[in-house]
Each structure stands twice: as C-alpha cells, then as structure tokens.
Short mmCIF file of C-alpha atoms in Angstrom, two decimals:
data_model
loop_
_atom_site.label_atom_id
_atom_site.label_comp_id
_atom_site.label_asym_id
_atom_site.label_seq_id
_atom_site.Cartn_x
_atom_site.Cartn_y
_atom_site.Cartn_z
CA MET A 1 98.91 102.02 121.75
CA THR A 2 100.07 102.00 118.10
CA ASN A 3 97.22 102.19 115.21
CA ALA A 4 97.88 101.57 111.65
CA THR A 5 95.54 102.03 108.81
CA TYR A 6 95.89 99.92 105.43
CA THR A 7 93.83 99.62 102.32
CA VAL A 8 91.97 96.02 101.29
CA LYS A 9 91.29 95.72 98.07
CA GLY A 10 88.37 92.88 96.88
CA MET A 11 86.34 92.87 100.37
CA THR A 12 82.50 92.97 99.18
CA CYS A 13 80.96 91.77 102.16
CA GLY A 14 80.65 91.02 105.65
CA HIS A 15 82.06 87.72 105.07
CA CYS A 16 84.76 89.15 103.72
CA VAL A 17 85.34 91.98 107.00
CA SER A 18 85.14 89.10 109.10
CA SER A 19 87.72 86.82 107.46
CA VAL A 20 90.36 89.77 107.18
CA LYS A 21 89.47 90.69 111.11
CA GLU A 22 90.01 87.30 111.90
CA GLU A 23 93.51 86.41 110.12
CA VAL A 24 94.85 89.95 111.11
CA SER A 25 93.78 89.47 114.38
CA GLU A 26 95.83 86.73 115.22
CA VAL A 27 99.54 87.82 114.11
CA ALA A 28 101.09 88.41 117.18
CA GLY A 29 100.86 91.84 119.41
CA VAL A 30 97.56 93.01 117.17
CA SER A 31 95.39 94.22 120.49
CA SER A 32 92.59 95.29 118.01
CA VAL A 33 91.43 95.65 114.39
CA GLU A 34 88.41 97.21 112.49
CA VAL A 35 87.47 96.77 108.98
CA ASP A 36 85.04 99.18 107.34
CA LEU A 37 83.58 97.34 104.25
CA ALA A 38 82.73 100.55 102.29
CA SER A 39 85.97 102.57 102.22
CA GLY A 40 88.41 99.05 102.65
CA LEU A 41 90.32 101.01 105.29
CA LEU A 42 91.64 98.15 108.03
CA THR A 43 92.71 99.85 111.26
CA VAL A 44 94.92 97.68 113.33
CA GLU A 45 95.74 98.74 117.40
CA SER A 46 98.82 96.94 118.96
CA VAL A 47 101.18 97.63 121.83
CA SER A 48 103.87 99.02 119.50
CA PRO A 49 104.46 98.66 115.86
CA ILE A 50 103.79 96.25 114.21
CA ASP A 51 105.87 94.96 110.64
CA ALA A 52 103.65 95.79 107.30
CA ALA A 53 104.78 92.62 105.98
CA ASP A 54 102.91 90.50 108.75
CA ILE A 55 99.75 92.32 108.17
CA ARG A 56 100.29 92.00 104.55
CA SER A 57 100.57 88.19 104.81
CA ALA A 58 97.68 88.17 107.26
CA VAL A 59 95.43 89.76 104.51
CA GLU A 60 96.34 87.62 102.09
CA GLU A 61 95.79 84.61 103.77
CA ALA A 62 91.82 85.52 103.93
CA GLY A 63 92.32 85.79 100.25
CA TYR A 64 92.75 90.03 99.86
CA GLU A 65 95.15 91.97 98.61
CA LEU A 66 96.62 95.13 101.04
CA VAL A 67 96.99 98.01 98.52
CA ALA A 68 98.43 100.34 100.85
CA LYS A 69 99.63 101.85 103.83
#
C-alpha cells in the first residue's frame, strides 16, 4: 500500500469534506481517502502510487484547491 498526503484549500464544513472524499475515491486505484477539516490534510491510500495530477483534478472537480503535496 502507498500513502500520499496533500493539503486542500477552501474546505469549511463537513459537506466540503464529503465532496472531496467522494471525488477522490473515484480516482482509479484509490482504496481509501481520509480528510481532516481542521488541518486541510487529505490522505490517499492506494495499491500503487497515483499521479498527483489525478488527485488535483478530483479535488478541483469537488470545488477546492490542492495547494501542496
């Protein structure tokens, strides 16, 4: 398993967290997604490494910004 952590900007509530989790979960290869609202941290677990651009696209689709890996 591979873990990658990113920072998401713009989340303000539980609905924001749900939106990000839903979109990132749909990225091929993702097995688990955790989002911490207070810190903005997004942790993605996958069988093999996933291109950060795919994660960025999913976060942007949810309406938020990926600011760092």
